[in-house]
PDB file of C-alpha atoms and ligand atoms in Angstrom:
ATOM      1  CA  MET A  12       0.000   0.000   0.000  1.00 95.00           C
ATOM      2  CA  LYS A  13       2.835   2.358   0.884  1.00 96.00           C
ATOM      3  CA  GLU A  14       4.556   1.758  -2.438  1.00 97.00           C
ATOM      4  CA  ASP A  15       1.318   2.192  -4.414  1.00 96.00           C
ATOM      5  CA  LEU A  16       0.605   5.456  -2.605  1.00 97.00           C
ATOM      6  CA  ARG A  17       4.114   6.717  -3.225  1.00 96.00           C
ATOM      7  CA  VAL A  18       3.718   6.076  -6.958  1.00 96.00           C
ATOM      8  CA  GLU A  19       0.276   7.722  -6.980  1.00 96.00           C
ATOM      9  CA  LEU A  20       1.527  10.807  -5.147  1.00 96.00           C
ATOM     10  CA  GLN A  21       4.414  11.147  -7.574  1.00 95.00           C
ATOM     11  CA  ALA A  22       1.968  11.031 -10.483  1.00 95.00           C
ATOM     12  CA  LEU A  23      -0.296  13.614  -8.818  1.00 94.00           C
ATOM     13  CA  LYS A  24       2.724  15.862  -8.188  1.00 94.00           C
ATOM     14  CA  ALA A  25       1.056  17.016  -4.976  1.00 91.00           C
ATOM     15  CA  HIS A  26       1.444  17.032  -1.211  1.00 93.00           C
ATOM     16  CA  PRO A  27      -2.035  16.567   0.289  1.00 97.00           C
ATOM     17  CA  ARG A  28      -2.428  17.975   3.779  1.00 98.00           C
ATOM     18  CA  LEU A  29      -4.124  16.220   6.707  1.00 98.00           C
ATOM     19  CA  GLY A  30      -5.378  17.898   9.899  1.00 98.00           C
ATOM     20  CA  VAL A  31      -5.591  15.627  12.945  1.00 97.00           C
ATOM     21  CA  PHE A  32      -7.285  16.218  16.308  1.00 96.00           C
ATOM     22  CA  CYS A  33      -5.175  14.548  19.007  1.00 92.00           C
ATOM     23  CA  PHE A  34      -6.218  14.068  22.595  1.00 88.00           C
ATOM     24  CA  GLY A  35      -4.051  13.502  25.602  1.00 81.00           C
ATOM     25  CA  THR A  36      -4.544   9.730  25.951  1.00 83.00           C
ATOM     26  CA  GLN A  37      -1.741   7.181  25.507  1.00 82.00           C
ATOM     27  CA  ALA A  38      -3.599   5.578  22.572  1.00 85.00           C
ATOM     28  CA  SER A  39      -3.990   8.960  20.838  1.00 88.00           C
ATOM     29  CA  SER A  40      -0.278   9.751  21.302  1.00 88.00           C
ATOM     30  CA  VAL A  41       0.794   6.362  19.876  1.00 89.00           C
ATOM     31  CA  TYR A  42      -1.579   6.752  16.913  1.00 92.00           C
ATOM     32  CA  TRP A  43      -0.401  10.336  16.283  1.00 95.00           C
ATOM     33  CA  ALA A  44       3.264   9.245  16.248  1.00 95.00           C
ATOM     34  CA  ALA A  45       2.458   6.480  13.729  1.00 96.00           C
ATOM     35  CA  GLN A  46       0.461   8.878  11.542  1.00 97.00           C
ATOM     36  CA  GLN A  47       3.302  11.418  11.525  1.00 98.00           C
ATOM     37  CA  LYS A  48       5.842   8.736  10.557  1.00 98.00           C
ATOM     38  CA  ALA A  49       3.691   7.408   7.691  1.00 98.00           C
ATOM     39  CA  ALA A  50       2.919  10.916   6.421  1.00 98.00           C
ATOM     40  CA  ALA A  51       6.619  11.851   6.454  1.00 97.00           C
ATOM     41  CA  GLU A  52       7.533   8.700   4.509  1.00 96.00           C
ATOM     42  CA  LEU A  53       4.960   9.503   1.838  1.00 97.00           C
ATOM     43  CA  GLY A  54       5.318  13.280   1.592  1.00 96.00           C
ATOM     44  CA  ILE A  55       1.844  13.958   2.979  1.00 98.00           C
ATOM     45  CA  GLU A  56       1.771  17.118   5.094  1.00 98.00           C
ATOM     46  CA  ILE A  57       0.261  16.618   8.516  1.00 98.00           C
ATOM     47  CA  GLU A  58      -0.813  19.082  11.177  1.00 97.00           C
ATOM     48  CA  GLY A  59      -1.840  18.038  14.675  1.00 95.00           C
ATOM     49  CA  TRP A  60      -4.202  20.016  16.860  1.00 94.00           C
ATOM     50  CA  ARG A  61      -4.089  19.812  20.646  1.00 86.00           C
ATOM     51  CA  SER A  62      -5.820  22.013  23.152  1.00 75.00           C
ATOM     52  CA  GLN A  63      -3.629  24.878  24.243  1.00 68.00           C
ATOM     53  CA  ARG A  64      -5.711  25.443  27.371  1.00 67.00           C
ATOM     54  CA  PRO A  65      -4.298  24.725  30.827  1.00 62.00           C
ATOM     55  CA  GLY A  66      -4.260  20.979  31.590  1.00 68.00           C
ATOM     56  CA  ASN A  67      -5.176  20.281  27.920  1.00 69.00           C
ATOM     57  CA  ALA A  68      -8.818  20.984  28.803  1.00 81.00           C
ATOM     58  CA  ILE A  69     -10.878  20.800  25.623  1.00 87.00           C
ATOM     59  CA  THR A  70     -14.117  22.582  24.802  1.00 91.00           C
ATOM     60  CA  GLN A  71     -16.638  21.784  22.100  1.00 94.00           C
ATOM     61  CA  GLU A  72     -16.407  25.400  20.862  1.00 94.00           C
ATOM     62  CA  GLU A  73     -12.660  25.336  20.207  1.00 92.00           C
ATOM     63  CA  VAL A  74     -12.842  21.977  18.384  1.00 95.00           C
ATOM     64  CA  GLU A  75     -15.763  23.246  16.284  1.00 97.00           C
ATOM     65  CA  GLY A  76     -13.832  26.454  15.556  1.00 96.00           C
ATOM     66  CA  LYS A  77     -10.828  24.486  14.306  1.00 96.00           C
ATOM     67  CA  ILE A  78     -12.994  22.180  12.166  1.00 98.00           C
ATOM     68  CA  GLU A  79     -14.594  25.226  10.536  1.00 98.00           C
ATOM     69  CA  GLU A  80     -11.154  26.699   9.904  1.00 98.00           C
ATOM     70  CA  TRP A  81      -9.910  23.449   8.304  1.00 98.00           C
ATOM     71  CA  ASN A  82     -13.166  23.103   6.326  1.00 98.00           C
ATOM     72  CA  ARG A  83     -12.569  26.557   4.802  1.00 98.00           C
ATOM     73  CA  ALA A  84      -8.836  26.096   4.173  1.00 98.00           C
ATOM     74  CA  CYS A  85      -8.300  24.945   0.589  1.00 96.00           C
ATOM     75  CA  GLY A  86      -4.783  23.807   1.599  1.00 97.00           C
ATOM     76  CA  VAL A  87      -6.217  21.204   4.028  1.00 98.00           C
ATOM     77  CA  HIS A  88      -7.611  18.134   2.242  1.00 98.00           C
ATOM     78  CA  GLY A  89      -8.353  15.721   5.091  1.00 98.00           C
ATOM     79  CA  ILE A  90      -9.634  16.000   8.671  1.00 98.00           C
ATOM     80  CA  PHE A  91      -9.245  13.147  11.144  1.00 98.00           C
ATOM     81  CA  VAL A  92     -10.460  13.074  14.758  1.00 97.00           C
ATOM     82  CA  HIS A  93      -8.882  10.535  17.098  1.00 95.00           C
ATOM     83  CA  GLN A  94     -11.413   8.249  18.830  1.00 92.00           C
ATOM     84  CA  PRO A  95     -12.714   7.901  21.411  1.00 90.00           C
ATOM     85  CA  MET A  96     -13.274  11.623  21.784  1.00 92.00           C
ATOM     86  CA  PRO A  97     -13.026  13.021  25.312  1.00 90.00           C
ATOM     87  CA  PRO A  98     -16.344  12.929  27.190  1.00 91.00           C
ATOM     88  CA  GLU A  99     -16.651  16.732  27.140  1.00 91.00           C
ATOM     89  CA  LEU A 100     -17.084  16.612  23.339  1.00 94.00           C
ATOM     90  CA  ASP A 101     -20.246  15.751  21.427  1.00 97.00           C
ATOM     91  CA  PRO A 102     -19.083  13.186  18.803  1.00 96.00           C
ATOM     92  CA  GLN A 103     -22.234  13.413  16.688  1.00 96.00           C
ATOM     93  CA  ARG A 104     -22.082  17.208  16.358  1.00 97.00           C
ATOM     94  CA  ILE A 105     -18.388  17.004  15.508  1.00 97.00           C
ATOM     95  CA  SER A 106     -18.881  14.274  12.890  1.00 97.00           C
ATOM     96  CA  ALA A 107     -21.648  16.280  11.227  1.00 98.00           C
ATOM     97  CA  LEU A 108     -19.558  19.461  11.111  1.00 98.00           C
ATOM     98  CA  ILE A 109     -16.646  18.037   9.103  1.00 98.00           C
ATOM     99  CA  ASP A 110     -16.851  18.791   5.368  1.00 98.00           C
ATOM    100  CA  PRO A 111     -17.863  15.335   3.987  1.00 97.00           C
ATOM    101  CA  ARG A 112     -15.264  15.654   1.214  1.00 97.00           C
ATOM    102  CA  LYS A 113     -12.523  16.096   3.855  1.00 98.00           C
ATOM    103  CA  ASP A 114     -13.852  13.416   6.231  1.00 98.00           C
ATOM    104  CA  VAL A 115     -11.061  10.814   5.907  1.00 97.00           C
ATOM    105  CA  GLU A 116     -12.589   8.505   8.560  1.00 96.00           C
ATOM    106  CA  GLY A 117     -16.041   8.427   6.936  1.00 95.00           C
ATOM    107  CA  ILE A 118     -17.865   9.594  10.075  1.00 96.00           C
ATOM    108  CA  HIS A 119     -19.999  12.370   8.553  1.00 96.00           C
ATOM    109  CA  PRO A 120     -23.649  11.208   8.306  1.00 96.00           C
ATOM    110  CA  GLN A 121     -23.530  11.641   4.521  1.00 96.00           C
ATOM    111  CA  ASN A 122     -20.556   9.249   4.292  1.00 95.00           C
ATOM    112  CA  SER A 123     -22.125   6.772   6.739  1.00 94.00           C
ATOM    113  CA  ALA A 124     -25.289   6.774   4.605  1.00 94.00           C
ATOM    114  CA  ARG A 125     -23.319   6.189   1.403  1.00 94.00           C
ATOM    115  CA  ARG A 126     -21.704   3.143   3.057  1.00 92.00           C
ATOM    116  CA  PHE A 127     -25.200   1.760   3.753  1.00 90.00           C
ATOM    117  CA  PHE A 128     -25.914   1.881   0.021  1.00 91.00           C
ATOM    118  CA  ALA A 129     -22.477   0.428  -0.853  1.00 89.00           C
ATOM    119  CA  LYS A 130     -21.547   3.741  -2.476  1.00 90.00           C
ATOM    120  CA  ALA A 131     -18.933   5.055  -0.025  1.00 89.00           C
ATOM    121  CA  ARG A 132     -16.409   7.498  -1.469  1.00 87.00           C
ATOM    122  CA  ILE A 133     -14.314   7.483   1.705  1.00 91.00           C
ATOM    123  CA  GLY A 134     -14.843   4.890   4.429  1.00 91.00           C
ATOM    124  CA  SER A 135     -13.764   4.035   7.980  1.00 95.00           C
ATOM    125  CA  CYS A 136      -9.995   3.543   7.900  1.00 97.00           C
ATOM    126  CA  THR A 137     -10.049   0.628  10.348  1.00 97.00           C
ATOM    127  CA  ALA A 138     -12.870  -1.147   8.525  1.00 98.00           C
ATOM    128  CA  LEU A 139     -11.119  -0.701   5.172  1.00 97.00           C
ATOM    129  CA  ALA A 140      -7.877  -1.972   6.719  1.00 98.00           C
ATOM    130  CA  VAL A 141      -9.711  -5.087   7.938  1.00 98.00           C
ATOM    131  CA  MET A 142     -11.035  -5.705   4.423  1.00 98.00           C
ATOM    132  CA  GLU A 143      -7.604  -5.093   2.883  1.00 97.00           C
ATOM    133  CA  LEU A 144      -6.134  -7.742   5.205  1.00 98.00           C
ATOM    134  CA  ILE A 145      -8.917 -10.246   4.492  1.00 98.00           C
ATOM    135  CA  GLU A 146      -8.628  -9.706   0.742  1.00 97.00           C
ATOM    136  CA  SER A 147      -4.832 -10.098   0.879  1.00 97.00           C
ATOM    137  CA  THR A 148      -5.420 -13.782   1.764  1.00 98.00           C
ATOM    138  CA  GLY A 149      -6.928 -14.315  -1.694  1.00 98.00           C
ATOM    139  CA  VAL A 150      -9.875 -16.203  -0.170  1.00 98.00           C
ATOM    140  CA  ALA A 151     -13.200 -15.400  -1.880  1.00 97.00           C
ATOM    141  CA  LEU A 152     -15.753 -14.144   0.647  1.00 98.00           C
ATOM    142  CA  ALA A 153     -19.019 -14.960  -1.144  1.00 98.00           C
ATOM    143  CA  GLY A 154     -21.005 -17.452   0.921  1.00 98.00           C
ATOM    144  CA  LYS A 155     -18.459 -17.597   3.759  1.00 98.00           C
ATOM    145  CA  GLU A 156     -19.627 -17.360   7.375  1.00 98.00           C
ATOM    146  CA  ALA A 157     -18.280 -14.052   8.665  1.00 99.00           C
ATOM    147  CA  VAL A 158     -18.622 -13.163  12.340  1.00 99.00           C
ATOM    148  CA  VAL A 159     -17.910  -9.661  13.640  1.00 99.00           C
ATOM    149  CA  VAL A 160     -17.538  -9.200  17.406  1.00 99.00           C
ATOM    150  CA  GLY A 161     -18.292  -5.579  18.340  1.00 98.00           C
ATOM    151  CA  HIS A 162     -20.760  -3.177  16.728  1.00 98.00           C
ATOM    152  CA  SER A 163     -19.195   0.243  17.245  1.00 96.00           C
ATOM    153  CA  GLU A 164     -19.832   2.993  14.711  1.00 93.00           C
ATOM    154  CA  ILE A 165     -16.177   3.217  13.655  1.00 93.00           C
ATOM    155  CA  VAL A 166     -15.266  -0.490  13.458  1.00 97.00           C
ATOM    156  CA  GLY A 167     -17.876  -3.236  13.937  1.00 98.00           C
ATOM    157  CA  ARG A 168     -20.748  -1.698  11.960  1.00 97.00           C
ATOM    158  CA  PRO A 169     -18.761  -0.520   8.921  1.00 96.00           C
ATOM    159  CA  VAL A 170     -16.866  -3.834   8.767  1.00 98.00           C
ATOM    160  CA  SER A 171     -20.131  -5.771   8.775  1.00 98.00           C
ATOM    161  CA  MET A 172     -21.459  -3.610   5.901  1.00 96.00           C
ATOM    162  CA  LEU A 173     -18.304  -4.186   3.861  1.00 97.00           C
ATOM    163  CA  LEU A 174     -18.488  -7.954   4.474  1.00 98.00           C
ATOM    164  CA  LEU A 175     -22.123  -7.929   3.328  1.00 97.00           C
ATOM    165  CA  ASP A 176     -21.060  -6.083   0.173  1.00 96.00           C
ATOM    166  CA  LYS A 177     -18.777  -9.080  -0.535  1.00 97.00           C
ATOM    167  CA  LEU A 178     -21.725 -11.477  -0.040  1.00 98.00           C
ATOM    168  CA  ALA A 179     -20.331 -13.013   3.145  1.00 98.00           C
ATOM    169  CA  THR A 180     -23.074 -14.343   5.423  1.00 98.00           C
ATOM    170  CA  THR A 181     -22.460 -11.885   8.221  1.00 98.00           C
ATOM    171  CA  THR A 182     -23.329 -12.178  11.920  1.00 98.00           C
ATOM    172  CA  VAL A 183     -22.684  -9.292  14.308  1.00 98.00           C
ATOM    173  CA  CYS A 184     -22.060 -10.174  17.978  1.00 98.00           C
ATOM    174  CA  HIS A 185     -21.882  -7.770  20.916  1.00 98.00           C
ATOM    175  CA  LEU A 186     -22.182  -7.608  24.674  1.00 98.00           C
ATOM    176  CA  GLY A 187     -25.692  -9.061  24.540  1.00 98.00           C
ATOM    177  CA  THR A 188     -24.389 -12.110  22.659  1.00 98.00           C
ATOM    178  CA  ASP A 189     -21.714 -12.693  25.312  1.00 98.00           C
ATOM    179  CA  GLN A 190     -24.095 -12.143  28.202  1.00 98.00           C
ATOM    180  CA  ALA A 191     -26.473 -14.680  26.681  1.00 98.00           C
ATOM    181  CA  GLY A 192     -23.579 -17.182  26.590  1.00 98.00           C
ATOM    182  CA  ARG A 193     -23.776 -17.411  22.775  1.00 98.00           C
ATOM    183  CA  LEU A 194     -20.448 -15.879  21.734  1.00 98.00           C
ATOM    184  CA  GLU A 195     -18.582 -19.206  21.535  1.00 98.00           C
ATOM    185  CA  ASP A 196     -21.305 -20.775  19.331  1.00 98.00           C
ATOM    186  CA  HIS A 197     -21.042 -17.964  16.790  1.00 98.00           C
ATOM    187  CA  VAL A 198     -17.231 -17.823  16.830  1.00 99.00           C
ATOM    188  CA  ARG A 199     -16.983 -21.594  16.259  1.00 98.00           C
ATOM    189  CA  ARG A 200     -18.887 -21.224  12.950  1.00 98.00           C
ATOM    190  CA  ALA A 201     -16.740 -18.380  11.612  1.00 98.00           C
ATOM    191  CA  ASP A 202     -14.751 -18.835   8.404  1.00 99.00           C
ATOM    192  CA  VAL A 203     -13.815 -15.179   8.830  1.00 99.00           C
ATOM    193  CA  LEU A 204     -13.687 -13.697  12.327  1.00 99.00           C
ATOM    194  CA  VAL A 205     -13.220  -9.976  12.975  1.00 99.00           C
ATOM    195  CA  VAL A 206     -12.915  -9.049  16.644  1.00 98.00           C
ATOM    196  CA  ALA A 207     -13.185  -5.411  17.766  1.00 98.00           C
ATOM    197  CA  ALA A 208     -14.384  -5.490  21.367  1.00 98.00           C
ATOM    198  CA  GLY A 209     -11.445  -4.054  23.301  1.00 96.00           C
ATOM    199  CA  ARG A 210     -11.553  -6.994  25.758  1.00 97.00           C
ATOM    200  CA  PRO A 211      -8.205  -8.770  26.220  1.00 97.00           C
ATOM    201  CA  GLN A 212      -8.244 -12.464  25.241  1.00 96.00           C
ATOM    202  CA  LEU A 213     -12.060 -12.465  24.933  1.00 98.00           C
ATOM    203  CA  ILE A 214     -11.888 -15.024  22.118  1.00 98.00           C
ATOM    204  CA  LYS A 215     -10.421 -18.364  23.186  1.00 98.00           C
ATOM    205  CA  GLY A 216      -8.075 -20.203  20.850  1.00 98.00           C
ATOM    206  CA  ALA A 217     -10.090 -23.401  21.263  1.00 98.00           C
ATOM    207  CA  TRP A 218     -13.145 -21.700  19.700  1.00 98.00           C
ATOM    208  CA  ILE A 219     -11.422 -21.024  16.363  1.00 98.00           C
ATOM    209  CA  LYS A 220     -12.591 -23.051  13.362  1.00 98.00           C
ATOM    210  CA  THR A 221      -9.718 -24.829  11.620  1.00 98.00           C
ATOM    211  CA  GLY A 222      -8.608 -22.824   8.581  1.00 98.00           C
ATOM    212  CA  ALA A 223     -10.354 -19.613   9.636  1.00 98.00           C
ATOM    213  CA  ILE A 224      -9.174 -16.075   8.857  1.00 99.00           C
ATOM    214  CA  ILE A 225      -8.812 -14.115  12.117  1.00 98.00           C
ATOM    215  CA  ILE A 226      -8.541 -10.319  12.163  1.00 99.00           C
ATOM    216  CA  ASP A 227      -7.899  -9.034  15.675  1.00 98.00           C
ATOM    217  CA  VAL A 228      -8.609  -5.299  15.872  1.00 98.00           C
ATOM    218  CA  GLY A 229      -8.464  -5.049  19.671  1.00 96.00           C
ATOM    219  CA  ILE A 230      -5.741  -3.045  21.388  1.00 94.00           C
ATOM    220  CA  ASN A 231      -5.451  -3.606  25.138  1.00 93.00           C
ATOM    221  CA  VAL A 232      -2.640  -2.886  27.557  1.00 91.00           C
ATOM    222  CA  VAL A 233      -2.208  -5.698  30.088  1.00 93.00           C
ATOM    223  CA  ALA A 234       0.645  -5.547  32.598  1.00 95.00           C
ATOM    224  CA  GLY A 235       2.489  -3.107  30.345  1.00 91.00           C
ATOM    225  CA  HIS A 236       2.069  -5.255  27.209  1.00 93.00           C
ATOM    226  CA  VAL A 237      -0.159  -4.576  24.216  1.00 92.00           C
ATOM    227  CA  VAL A 238      -2.446  -7.538  23.459  1.00 95.00           C
ATOM    228  CA  GLY A 239      -5.446  -8.121  21.238  1.00 97.00           C
ATOM    229  CA  ASP A 240      -8.899  -9.563  21.862  1.00 98.00           C
ATOM    230  CA  VAL A 241      -7.930 -13.073  20.699  1.00 98.00           C
ATOM    231  CA  GLU A 242      -5.763 -15.672  22.470  1.00 98.00           C
ATOM    232  CA  PHE A 243      -3.113 -15.395  19.776  1.00 98.00           C
ATOM    233  CA  GLU A 244      -0.837 -18.397  20.429  1.00 98.00           C
ATOM    234  CA  ALA A 245      -3.681 -20.902  20.744  1.00 98.00           C
ATOM    235  CA  ALA A 246      -5.697 -19.402  17.875  1.00 98.00           C
ATOM    236  CA  LYS A 247      -2.627 -19.487  15.598  1.00 98.00           C
ATOM    237  CA  GLN A 248      -2.580 -23.292  15.829  1.00 98.00           C
ATOM    238  CA  ARG A 249      -6.024 -23.502  14.203  1.00 98.00           C
ATOM    239  CA  ALA A 250      -6.290 -20.436  11.941  1.00 98.00           C
ATOM    240  CA  ALA A 251      -5.119 -20.309   8.332  1.00 98.00           C
ATOM    241  CA  PHE A 252      -4.413 -16.574   8.682  1.00 98.00           C
ATOM    242  CA  ILE A 253      -4.247 -14.428  11.819  1.00 98.00           C
ATOM    243  CA  THR A 254      -3.179 -10.843  12.509  1.00 98.00           C
ATOM    244  CA  PRO A 255      -0.909 -10.227  15.513  1.00 98.00           C
ATOM    245  CA  VAL A 256      -1.327  -7.412  18.029  1.00 97.00           C
ATOM    246  CA  PRO A 257       0.652  -5.217  17.845  1.00 95.00           C
ATOM    247  CA  GLY A 258       1.737  -5.158  14.209  1.00 96.00           C
ATOM    248  CA  GLY A 259      -1.423  -6.357  12.451  1.00 97.00           C
ATOM    249  CA  VAL A 260      -4.435  -4.136  11.818  1.00 98.00           C
ATOM    250  CA  GLY A 261      -2.795  -1.023  13.337  1.00 96.00           C
ATOM    251  CA  PRO A 262      -0.140  -0.312  10.672  1.00 97.00           C
ATOM    252  CA  VAL A 263      -2.583  -1.062   7.842  1.00 98.00           C
ATOM    253  CA  THR A 264      -5.094   1.357   9.393  1.00 98.00           C
ATOM    254  CA  VAL A 265      -2.465   4.109   9.517  1.00 98.00           C
ATOM    255  CA  MET A 266      -1.695   3.544   5.841  1.00 98.00           C
ATOM    256  CA  MET A 267      -5.435   3.628   5.096  1.00 98.00           C
ATOM    257  CA  VAL A 268      -5.643   7.092   6.715  1.00 98.00           C
ATOM    258  CA  MET A 269      -2.987   8.212   4.229  1.00 98.00           C
ATOM    259  CA  LYS A 270      -4.802   6.549   1.326  1.00 98.00           C
ATOM    260  CA  ASN A 271      -8.085   8.230   2.304  1.00 98.00           C
ATOM    261  CA  THR A 272      -6.280  11.588   2.486  1.00 98.00           C
ATOM    262  CA  VAL A 273      -5.132  11.101  -1.101  1.00 97.00           C
ATOM    263  CA  GLU A 274      -8.702  10.079  -2.083  1.00 96.00           C
ATOM    264  CA  ALA A 275     -10.058  13.223  -0.383  1.00 97.00           C
ATOM    265  CA  PHE A 276      -7.503  15.352  -2.232  1.00 97.00           C
ATOM    266  CA  LYS A 277      -8.591  13.864  -5.575  1.00 96.00           C
ATOM    267  CA  LEU A 278     -12.268  14.351  -4.709  1.00 94.00           C
ATOM    268  CA  GLN A 279     -11.712  18.034  -3.941  1.00 95.00           C
ATOM    269  CA  ARG A 280      -9.602  18.572  -7.026  1.00 91.00           C
ATOM    270  CA  GLY A 281     -12.377  16.951  -9.093  1.00 83.00           C
TER     271      GLY A 281
HETATM  272  P1  NAP B 558     -15.969   0.424  21.348  1.00 79.71           P
HETATM  273  O1  NAP B 558     -16.627   1.609  20.739  1.00 79.71           O
HETATM  274  O2  NAP B 558     -15.725   0.370  22.811  1.00 79.71           O
HETATM  275  O3  NAP B 558     -16.842  -0.851  20.942  1.00 79.71           O
HETATM  276  C1  NAP B 558     -16.590  -2.111  21.481  1.00 79.71           C
HETATM  277  C2  NAP B 558     -17.651  -3.072  20.979  1.00 79.71           C
HETATM  278  O4  NAP B 558     -17.377  -4.344  21.555  1.00 79.71           O
HETATM  279  C3  NAP B 558     -19.053  -2.673  21.390  1.00 79.71           C
HETATM  280  O5  NAP B 558     -19.901  -2.831  20.288  1.00 79.71           O
HETATM  281  C4  NAP B 558     -19.388  -3.656  22.509  1.00 79.71           C
HETATM  282  O6  NAP B 558     -20.744  -4.046  22.520  1.00 79.71           O
HETATM  283  C5  NAP B 558     -18.556  -4.864  22.131  1.00 79.71           C
HETATM  284  N1  NAP B 558     -18.242  -5.665  23.316  1.00 79.71           N
HETATM  285  C6  NAP B 558     -17.771  -5.236  24.497  1.00 79.71           C
HETATM  286  N2  NAP B 558     -17.608  -6.267  25.355  1.00 79.71           N
HETATM  287  C7  NAP B 558     -17.990  -7.373  24.682  1.00 79.71           C
HETATM  288  C8  NAP B 558     -18.064  -8.739  25.009  1.00 79.71           C
HETATM  289  N3  NAP B 558     -17.711  -9.167  26.223  1.00 79.71           N
HETATM  290  N4  NAP B 558     -18.514  -9.593  24.085  1.00 79.71           N
HETATM  291  C9  NAP B 558     -18.879  -9.168  22.855  1.00 79.71           C
HETATM  292  N5  NAP B 558     -18.825  -7.869  22.478  1.00 79.71           N
HETATM  293  C10 NAP B 558     -18.389  -6.983  23.378  1.00 79.71           C
HETATM  294  O7  NAP B 558     -14.575   0.135  20.669  1.00 79.71           O
HETATM  295  P2  NAP B 558     -14.036   0.348  19.143  1.00 79.71           P
HETATM  296  O8  NAP B 558     -13.750   1.764  18.918  1.00 79.71           O
HETATM  297  O9  NAP B 558     -14.909  -0.384  18.199  1.00 79.71           O
HETATM  298  O10 NAP B 558     -12.637  -0.430  19.259  1.00 79.71           O
HETATM  299  C11 NAP B 558     -12.597  -1.811  19.598  1.00 79.71           C
HETATM  300  C12 NAP B 558     -11.173  -2.218  19.874  1.00 79.71           C
HETATM  301  O11 NAP B 558     -10.416  -2.013  18.684  1.00 79.71           O
HETATM  302  C13 NAP B 558     -10.460  -1.387  20.948  1.00 79.71           C
HETATM  303  O12 NAP B 558      -9.552  -2.221  21.624  1.00 79.71           O
HETATM  304  C14 NAP B 558      -9.708  -0.333  20.150  1.00 79.71           C
HETATM  305  O13 NAP B 558      -8.570   0.150  20.835  1.00 79.71           O
HETATM  306  C15 NAP B 558      -9.321  -1.131  18.946  1.00 79.71           C
HETATM  307  N6  NAP B 558      -9.116  -0.329  17.727  1.00 79.71           N
HETATM  308  C16 NAP B 558      -8.034  -0.641  16.980  1.00 79.71           C
HETATM  309  C17 NAP B 558      -7.796   0.020  15.800  1.00 79.71           C
HETATM  310  C18 NAP B 558      -6.619  -0.350  14.950  1.00 79.71           C
HETATM  311  O14 NAP B 558      -6.322   0.326  13.999  1.00 79.71           O
HETATM  312  N7  NAP B 558      -5.948  -1.460  15.241  1.00 79.71           N
HETATM  313  C19 NAP B 558      -8.679   1.037  15.367  1.00 79.71           C
HETATM  314  C20 NAP B 558      -9.801   1.300  16.143  1.00 79.71           C
HETATM  315  C21 NAP B 558     -10.017   0.595  17.316  1.00 79.71           C
HETATM  316  P3  NAP B 558     -21.866  -3.191  23.306  1.00 79.71           P
HETATM  317  O15 NAP B 558     -21.903  -1.852  22.617  1.00 79.71           O
HETATM  318  O16 NAP B 558     -23.080  -3.996  23.117  1.00 79.71           O
HETATM  319  O17 NAP B 558     -21.372  -3.048  24.714  1.00 79.71           O
END
């Protein structure tokens, strides 16, 4: 993906610019560092915004003010807001305020709606990264049993839509599924399993169907170590393909942010 983007940027003879809202969390700092590194490698200009107020306190008004500024700026082609947003912000208002043509995470209602009709111009970076990884296996998805664990707006739901678009028979599991004691049943059937729950080792290796494709989106810090939502070592014995954490979905997602920035640039340039 990096090489393809490099070639495309050379052909465009342009340096798209991405504006990123960063928040003070550890996850946001790690993500921001990775985004800066990828942008520098590709020649994409990147600008981070952090609250300048004492203690990094953030207000809805200042975030909205910056979004409006970036919306107006013809030199800014993409806007990305790190998630989860701090509790003092209203995520729905913020999503709706971003110019849909600059919305590189596909969170504006117009972009979410286009995804529903399989007509997305720019989609959720994590969901697209998941699909990129699945498709890199070369396994055709039509008719496969796909199980998604987690139904958040930025990962679980968009992934399930994209799997449906590929004619996978798609089941979405969530907290209710687990509380009803049904998670294992669904996971055992999965030819393709995408887990985005943010619960360390939620999915037991023994549940994995032999030959399955496992995409572990989860990022959890346990005793100072980053782990996913799947028992990696045990699951690896049964899966045909499995993404590690760290080093699996994360780097592909960062590259997808860059790809979406280039897409947004092309969209604005017509
Ligand atoms: P989120 O908004 O907290 O959503 C978590 C989802 O998991 C919810 O739909 C929740 O269901 C479900 N869930 C929670 N506990 C469960 C359980 N015991 N059994 C089944 N489902 C359960 O999180 P998110 O933003 O989607 O992120 C999920 C994970 O992916 C996090 O660890 C996050 O750090 C990671 N992430 C990684 C990347 C990357 O690039 N690698 C990108 C984004 C996110 P209910 O709503 O019903 O409670």
